[in-house]
Coordinates of N, CA and C in Angstrom, one line a residue:
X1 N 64.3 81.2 116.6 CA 64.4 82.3 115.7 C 65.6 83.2 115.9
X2 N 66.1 83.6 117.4 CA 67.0 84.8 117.6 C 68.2 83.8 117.1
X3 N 68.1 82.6 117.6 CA 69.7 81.9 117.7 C 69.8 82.1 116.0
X4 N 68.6 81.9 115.4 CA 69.3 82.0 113.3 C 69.8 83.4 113.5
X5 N 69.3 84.1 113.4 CA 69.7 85.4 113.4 C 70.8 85.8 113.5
X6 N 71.2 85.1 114.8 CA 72.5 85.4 115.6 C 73.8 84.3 114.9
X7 N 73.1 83.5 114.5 CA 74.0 82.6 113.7 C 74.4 83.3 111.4
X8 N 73.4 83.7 111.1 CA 73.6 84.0 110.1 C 74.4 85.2 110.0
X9 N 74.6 86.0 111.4 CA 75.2 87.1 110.8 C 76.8 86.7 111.0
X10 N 77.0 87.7 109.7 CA 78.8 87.7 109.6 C 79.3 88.8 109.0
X11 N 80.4 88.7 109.0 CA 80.8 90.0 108.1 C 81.0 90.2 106.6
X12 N 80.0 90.6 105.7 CA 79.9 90.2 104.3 C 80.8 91.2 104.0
X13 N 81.9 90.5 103.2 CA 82.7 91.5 102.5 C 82.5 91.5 100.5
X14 N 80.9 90.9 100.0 CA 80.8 90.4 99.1 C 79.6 90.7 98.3
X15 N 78.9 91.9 97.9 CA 77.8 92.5 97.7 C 77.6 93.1 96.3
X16 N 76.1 92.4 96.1 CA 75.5 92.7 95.1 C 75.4 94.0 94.5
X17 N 75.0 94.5 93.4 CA 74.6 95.9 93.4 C 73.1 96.3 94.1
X18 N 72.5 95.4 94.0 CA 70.9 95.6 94.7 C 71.0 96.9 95.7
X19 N 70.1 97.6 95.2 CA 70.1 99.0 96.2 C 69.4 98.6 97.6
X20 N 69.8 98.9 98.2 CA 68.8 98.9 99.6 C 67.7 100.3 99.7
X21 N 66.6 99.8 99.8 CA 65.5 101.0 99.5 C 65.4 101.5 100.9
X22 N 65.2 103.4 100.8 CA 65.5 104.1 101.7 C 64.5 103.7 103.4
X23 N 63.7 103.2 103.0 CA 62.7 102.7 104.1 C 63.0 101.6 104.7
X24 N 64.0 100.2 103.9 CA 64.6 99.5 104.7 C 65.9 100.1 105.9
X25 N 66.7 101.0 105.1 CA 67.9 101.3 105.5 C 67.1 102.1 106.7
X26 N 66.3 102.9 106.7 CA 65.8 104.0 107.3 C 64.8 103.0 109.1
X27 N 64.5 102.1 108.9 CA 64.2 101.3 110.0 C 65.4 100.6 110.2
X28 N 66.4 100.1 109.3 CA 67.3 99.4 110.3 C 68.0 100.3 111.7
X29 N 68.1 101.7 110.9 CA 68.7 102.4 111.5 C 67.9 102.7 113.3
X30 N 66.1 102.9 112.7 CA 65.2 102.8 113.7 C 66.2 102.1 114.5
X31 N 65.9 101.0 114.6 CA 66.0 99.6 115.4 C 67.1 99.8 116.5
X32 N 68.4 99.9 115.2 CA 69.6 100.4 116.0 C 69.4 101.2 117.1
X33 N 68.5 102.3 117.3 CA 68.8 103.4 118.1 C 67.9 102.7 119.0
X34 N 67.1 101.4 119.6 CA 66.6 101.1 120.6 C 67.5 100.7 122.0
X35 N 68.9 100.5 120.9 CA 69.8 99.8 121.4 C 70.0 101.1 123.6
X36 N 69.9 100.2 124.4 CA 70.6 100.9 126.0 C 72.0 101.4 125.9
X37 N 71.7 103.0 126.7 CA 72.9 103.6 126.9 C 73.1 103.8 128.2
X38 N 74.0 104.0 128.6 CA 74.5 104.3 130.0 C 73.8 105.9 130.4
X39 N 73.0 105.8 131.5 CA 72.3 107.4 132.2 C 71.1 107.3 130.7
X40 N 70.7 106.3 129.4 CA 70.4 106.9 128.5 C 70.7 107.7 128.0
X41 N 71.3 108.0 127.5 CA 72.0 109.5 127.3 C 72.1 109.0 125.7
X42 N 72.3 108.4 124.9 CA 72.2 107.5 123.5 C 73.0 108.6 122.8
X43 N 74.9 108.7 123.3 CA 75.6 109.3 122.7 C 76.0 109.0 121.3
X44 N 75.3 109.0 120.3 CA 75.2 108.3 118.8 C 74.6 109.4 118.6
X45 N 75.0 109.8 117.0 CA 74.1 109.9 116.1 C 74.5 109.0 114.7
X46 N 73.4 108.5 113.6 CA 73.8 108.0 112.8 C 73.4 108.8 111.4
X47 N 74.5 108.7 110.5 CA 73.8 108.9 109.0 C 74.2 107.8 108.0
X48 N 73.2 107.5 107.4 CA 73.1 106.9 106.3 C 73.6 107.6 104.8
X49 N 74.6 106.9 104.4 CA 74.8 107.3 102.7 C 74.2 106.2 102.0
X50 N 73.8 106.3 101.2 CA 73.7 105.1 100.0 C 73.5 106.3 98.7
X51 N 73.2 105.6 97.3 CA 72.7 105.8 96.1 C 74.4 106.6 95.8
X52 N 74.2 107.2 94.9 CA 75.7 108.2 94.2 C 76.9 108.5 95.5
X53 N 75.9 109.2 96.3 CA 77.1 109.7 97.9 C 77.7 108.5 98.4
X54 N 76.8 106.9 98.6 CA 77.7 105.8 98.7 C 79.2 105.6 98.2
X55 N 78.9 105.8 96.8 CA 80.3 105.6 95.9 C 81.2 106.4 95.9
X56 N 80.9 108.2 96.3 CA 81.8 109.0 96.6 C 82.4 108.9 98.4
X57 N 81.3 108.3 99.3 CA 82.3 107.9 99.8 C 83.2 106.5 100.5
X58 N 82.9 105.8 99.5 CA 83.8 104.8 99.4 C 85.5 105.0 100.1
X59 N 86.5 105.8 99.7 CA 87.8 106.1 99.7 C 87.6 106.4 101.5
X60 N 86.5 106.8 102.0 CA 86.9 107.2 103.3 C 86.9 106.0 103.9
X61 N 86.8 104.9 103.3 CA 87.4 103.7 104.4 C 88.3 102.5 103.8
X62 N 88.7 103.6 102.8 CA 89.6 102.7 102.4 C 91.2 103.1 102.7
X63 N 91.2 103.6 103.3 CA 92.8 104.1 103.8 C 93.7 103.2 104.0
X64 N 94.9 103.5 103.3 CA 96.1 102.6 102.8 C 95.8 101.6 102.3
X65 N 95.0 102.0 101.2 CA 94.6 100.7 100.3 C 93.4 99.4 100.9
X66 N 93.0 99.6 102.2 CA 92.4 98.9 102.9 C 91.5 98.6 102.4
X67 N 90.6 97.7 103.1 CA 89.1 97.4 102.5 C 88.6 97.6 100.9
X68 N 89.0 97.0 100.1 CA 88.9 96.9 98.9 C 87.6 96.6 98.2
X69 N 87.4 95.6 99.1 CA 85.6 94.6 98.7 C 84.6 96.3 99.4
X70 N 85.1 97.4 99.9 CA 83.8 98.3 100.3 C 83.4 98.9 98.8
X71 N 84.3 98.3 97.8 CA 83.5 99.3 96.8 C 82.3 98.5 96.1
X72 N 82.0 97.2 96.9 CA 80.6 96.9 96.6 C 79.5 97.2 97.0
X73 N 79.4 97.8 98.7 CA 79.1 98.1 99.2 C 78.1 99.4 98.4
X74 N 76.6 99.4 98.9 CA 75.5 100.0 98.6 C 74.9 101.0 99.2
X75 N 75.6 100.9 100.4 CA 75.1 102.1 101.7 C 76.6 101.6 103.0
X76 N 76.4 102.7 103.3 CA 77.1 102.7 104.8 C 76.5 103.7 106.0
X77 N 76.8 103.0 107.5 CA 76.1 103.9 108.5 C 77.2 104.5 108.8
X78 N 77.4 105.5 109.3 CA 78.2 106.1 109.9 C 78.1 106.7 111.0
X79 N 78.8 106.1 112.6 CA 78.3 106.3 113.3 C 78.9 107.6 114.2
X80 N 78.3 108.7 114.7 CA 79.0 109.4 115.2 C 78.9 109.5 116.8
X81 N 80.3 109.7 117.6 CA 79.9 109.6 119.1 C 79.7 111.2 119.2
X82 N 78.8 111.1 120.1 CA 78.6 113.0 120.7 C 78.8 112.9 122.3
X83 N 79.3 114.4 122.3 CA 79.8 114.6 124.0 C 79.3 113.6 125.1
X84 N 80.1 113.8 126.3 CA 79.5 113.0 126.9 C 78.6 113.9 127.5
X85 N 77.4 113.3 128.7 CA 76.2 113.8 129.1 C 76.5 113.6 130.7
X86 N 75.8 114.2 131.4 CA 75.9 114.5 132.5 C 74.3 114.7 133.4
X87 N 74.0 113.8 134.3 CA 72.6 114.3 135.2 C 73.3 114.1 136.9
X88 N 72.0 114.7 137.5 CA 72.6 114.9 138.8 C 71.7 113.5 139.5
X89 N 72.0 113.0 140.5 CA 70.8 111.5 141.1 C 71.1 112.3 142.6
X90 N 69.9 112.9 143.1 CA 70.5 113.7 144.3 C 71.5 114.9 144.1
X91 N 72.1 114.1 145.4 CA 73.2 115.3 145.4 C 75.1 114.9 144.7
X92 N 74.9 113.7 143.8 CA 75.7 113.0 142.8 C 75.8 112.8 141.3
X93 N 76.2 114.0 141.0 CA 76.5 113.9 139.5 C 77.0 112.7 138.4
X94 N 76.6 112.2 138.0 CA 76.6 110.9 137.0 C 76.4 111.3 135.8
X95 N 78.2 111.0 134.9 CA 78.1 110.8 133.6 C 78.3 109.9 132.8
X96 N 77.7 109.8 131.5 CA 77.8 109.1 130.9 C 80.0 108.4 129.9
X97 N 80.6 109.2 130.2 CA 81.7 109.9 130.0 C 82.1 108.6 129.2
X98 N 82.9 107.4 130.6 CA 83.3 106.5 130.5 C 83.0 105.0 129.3
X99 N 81.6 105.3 129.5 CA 80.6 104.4 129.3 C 80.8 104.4 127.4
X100 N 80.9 105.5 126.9 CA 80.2 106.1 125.8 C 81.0 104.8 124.5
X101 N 82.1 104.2 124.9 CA 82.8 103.0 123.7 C 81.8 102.0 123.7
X102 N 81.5 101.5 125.3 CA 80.5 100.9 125.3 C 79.3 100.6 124.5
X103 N 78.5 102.0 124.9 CA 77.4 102.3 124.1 C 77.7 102.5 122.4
X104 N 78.5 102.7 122.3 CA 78.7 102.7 120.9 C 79.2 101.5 120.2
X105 N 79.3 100.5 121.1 CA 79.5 99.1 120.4 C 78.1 98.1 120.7
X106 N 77.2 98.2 121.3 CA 76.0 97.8 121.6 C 74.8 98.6 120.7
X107 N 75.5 99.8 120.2 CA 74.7 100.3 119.1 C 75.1 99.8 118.0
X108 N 76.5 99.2 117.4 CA 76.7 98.7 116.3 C 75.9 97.4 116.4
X109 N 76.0 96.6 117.1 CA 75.8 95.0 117.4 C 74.1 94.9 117.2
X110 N 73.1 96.1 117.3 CA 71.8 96.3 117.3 C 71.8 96.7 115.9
X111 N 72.5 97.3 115.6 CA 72.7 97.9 114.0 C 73.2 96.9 113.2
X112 N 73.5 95.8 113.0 CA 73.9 95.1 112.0 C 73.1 93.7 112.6
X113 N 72.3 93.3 113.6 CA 71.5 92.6 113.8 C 70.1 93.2 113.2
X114 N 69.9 94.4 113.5 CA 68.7 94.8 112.5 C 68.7 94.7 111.0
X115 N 70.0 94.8 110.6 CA 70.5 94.6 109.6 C 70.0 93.1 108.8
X116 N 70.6 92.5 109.3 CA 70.4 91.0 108.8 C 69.0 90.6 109.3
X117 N 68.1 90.8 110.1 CA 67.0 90.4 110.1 C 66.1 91.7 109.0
X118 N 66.7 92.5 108.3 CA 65.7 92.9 107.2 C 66.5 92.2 106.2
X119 N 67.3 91.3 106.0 CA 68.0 90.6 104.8 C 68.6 91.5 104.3
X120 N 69.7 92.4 104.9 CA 70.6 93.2 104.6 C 71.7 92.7 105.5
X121 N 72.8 92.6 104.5 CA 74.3 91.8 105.3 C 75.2 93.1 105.7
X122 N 76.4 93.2 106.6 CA 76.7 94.0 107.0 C 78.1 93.6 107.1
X123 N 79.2 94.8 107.7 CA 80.6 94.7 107.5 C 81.0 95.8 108.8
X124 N 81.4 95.6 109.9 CA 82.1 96.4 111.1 C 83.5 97.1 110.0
X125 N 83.2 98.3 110.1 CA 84.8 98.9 109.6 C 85.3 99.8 110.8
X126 N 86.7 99.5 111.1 CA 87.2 100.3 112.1 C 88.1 101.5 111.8
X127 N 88.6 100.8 110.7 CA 89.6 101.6 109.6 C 88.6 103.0 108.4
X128 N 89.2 104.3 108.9 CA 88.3 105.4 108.4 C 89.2 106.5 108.7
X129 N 88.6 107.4 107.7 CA 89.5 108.6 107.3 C 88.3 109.6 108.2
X130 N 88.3 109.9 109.4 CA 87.6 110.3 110.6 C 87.7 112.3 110.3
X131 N 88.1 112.4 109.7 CA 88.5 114.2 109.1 C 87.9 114.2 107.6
X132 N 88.3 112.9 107.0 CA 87.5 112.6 105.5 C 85.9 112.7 105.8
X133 N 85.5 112.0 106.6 CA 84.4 111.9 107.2 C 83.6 113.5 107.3
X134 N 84.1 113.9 108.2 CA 84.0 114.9 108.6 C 83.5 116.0 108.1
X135 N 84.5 116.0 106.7 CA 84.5 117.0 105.6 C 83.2 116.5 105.0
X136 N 83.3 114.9 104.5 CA 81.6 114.6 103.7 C 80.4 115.1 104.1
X137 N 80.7 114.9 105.4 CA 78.8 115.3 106.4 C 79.2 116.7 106.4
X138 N 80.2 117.5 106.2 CA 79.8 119.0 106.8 C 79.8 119.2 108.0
X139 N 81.0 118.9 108.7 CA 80.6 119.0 110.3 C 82.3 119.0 110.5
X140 N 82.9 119.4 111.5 CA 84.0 120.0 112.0 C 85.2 119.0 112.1
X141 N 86.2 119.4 112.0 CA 87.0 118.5 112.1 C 87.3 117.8 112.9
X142 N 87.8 116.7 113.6 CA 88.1 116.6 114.8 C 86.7 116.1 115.7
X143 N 85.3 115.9 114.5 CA 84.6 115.5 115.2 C 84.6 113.6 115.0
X144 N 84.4 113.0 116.3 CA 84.5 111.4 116.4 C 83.6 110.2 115.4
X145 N 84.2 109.8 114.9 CA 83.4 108.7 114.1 C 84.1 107.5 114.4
X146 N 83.8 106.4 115.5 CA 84.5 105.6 115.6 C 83.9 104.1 115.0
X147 N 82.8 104.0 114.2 CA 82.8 103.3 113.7 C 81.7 103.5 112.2
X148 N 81.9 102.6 111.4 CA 81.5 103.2 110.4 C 80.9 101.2 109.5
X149 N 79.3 101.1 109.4 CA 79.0 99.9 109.3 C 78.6 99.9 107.6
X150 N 79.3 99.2 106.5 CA 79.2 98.7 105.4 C 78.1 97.8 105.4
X151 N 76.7 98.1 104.4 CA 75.8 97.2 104.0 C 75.5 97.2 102.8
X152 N 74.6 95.8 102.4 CA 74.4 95.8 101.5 C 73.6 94.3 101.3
X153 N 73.3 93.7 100.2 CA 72.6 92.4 99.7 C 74.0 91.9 99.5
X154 N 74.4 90.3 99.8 CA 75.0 89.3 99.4 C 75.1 89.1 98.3
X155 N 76.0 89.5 97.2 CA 76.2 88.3 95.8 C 75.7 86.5 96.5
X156 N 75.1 86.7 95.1 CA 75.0 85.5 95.4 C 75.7 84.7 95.1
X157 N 77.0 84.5 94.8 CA 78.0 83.7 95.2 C 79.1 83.8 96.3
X158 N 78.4 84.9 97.0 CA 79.1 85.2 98.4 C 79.5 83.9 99.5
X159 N 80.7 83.5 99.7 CA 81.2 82.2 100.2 C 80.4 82.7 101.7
X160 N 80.1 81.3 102.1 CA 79.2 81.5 104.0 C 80.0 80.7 104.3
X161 N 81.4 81.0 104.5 CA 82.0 79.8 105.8 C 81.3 79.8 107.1
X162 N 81.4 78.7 107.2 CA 81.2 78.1 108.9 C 81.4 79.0 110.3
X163 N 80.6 79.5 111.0 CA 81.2 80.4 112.1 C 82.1 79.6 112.7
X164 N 83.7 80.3 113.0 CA 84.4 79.5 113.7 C 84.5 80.4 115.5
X165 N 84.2 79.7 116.4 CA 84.8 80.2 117.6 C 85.1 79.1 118.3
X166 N 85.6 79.9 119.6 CA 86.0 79.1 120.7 C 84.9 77.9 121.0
X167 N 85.6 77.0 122.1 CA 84.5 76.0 122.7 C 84.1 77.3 123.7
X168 N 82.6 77.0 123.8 CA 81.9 77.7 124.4 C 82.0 77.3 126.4
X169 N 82.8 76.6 126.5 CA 83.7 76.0 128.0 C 84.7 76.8 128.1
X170 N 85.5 77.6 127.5 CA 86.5 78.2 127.7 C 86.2 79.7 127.5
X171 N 84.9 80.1 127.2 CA 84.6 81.1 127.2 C 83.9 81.8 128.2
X172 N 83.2 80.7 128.5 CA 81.8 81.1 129.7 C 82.1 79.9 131.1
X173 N 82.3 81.0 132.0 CA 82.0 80.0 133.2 C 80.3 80.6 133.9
X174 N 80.0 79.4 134.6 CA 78.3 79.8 135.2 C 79.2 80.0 136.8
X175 N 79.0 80.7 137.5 CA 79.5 80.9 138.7 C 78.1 81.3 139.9
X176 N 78.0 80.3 140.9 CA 76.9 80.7 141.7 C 77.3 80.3 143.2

């Protein structure tokens, strides 16, 4: 069952109008946030757009004409990094600091696998207007959004090419 999972997802750049209802979007997001952080510290926060605010903010990821297929797009997460976090282990302060790209890519990867197992397809955007952003949620300039996840239902004539990757021999050695 995980390997379908892990096999159907891809990056849909090809979406229905079908709204995603707020209780789906609203658990994928759950899911997402089960995702491990470094100290725990779960430097994220997310918000969800969909319905009318969807469509207004569309333009924030489309900079220099980019991403063109997001105006099918029915919702987007938007993920935000927050400070880094700090605890003491003894007499050794440990932060989260370094870590925090990490955790923020292990939160997308849980976020768009939650995604596709509620039959919602998904789209990694890197490319974003991070001040545009900023301005939409009401929150200060200069605050970090480094990744921003496009969802939605598949048209159904949305092309599924073949996953292509490496031979899995040149990628993985077992070393013991």
């Amino acid at each position: 069952m995980i390997e379908g999972l892990f096999n159907a997802r891809r990056s849909t750049r090809d979406y229905s109008q079908k709204q995603i209802p707020d209780e789906v979007l609203t658990e994928i997001c759950r899911l997402a946030t089960l995702a491990p952080s470094a100290i725990n510290a779960q430097p994220w926060k997310l918000y969800a757009v969909t319905g009318d605010r969807a469509k207004e903010f569309i333009p924030l990821v489309q900079t220099g004409g980019a991403n063109g297929w997001a105006n099918g797009a029915t919702a987007f997460v938007v993920i935000q990094s927050l400070p880094p976090h700090a605890i003491m282990r003894g007499e050794r302060r440990v932060t989260n600091e370094p870590f925090i790209p990490n955790d923020i890519g292990i939160l997308t990867a849980y976020l768009t696998l939650a995604a596709e197992n509620k039959g919602v397809q998904s789209c990694i955007i890197g490319l974003r207007d991070e001040d545009g952003i900023a301005d939409f949620l009401n929150l200060p300039k200069g605050t970090p959004f480094p990744l921003v996840v496009a969802l939605g239902y598949a048209s159904e004539d949305c092309p599924v090419p073949p996953k292509r990757r490496r031979d899995f021999d040149k990628v993985f050695s077992l070393i013991k």
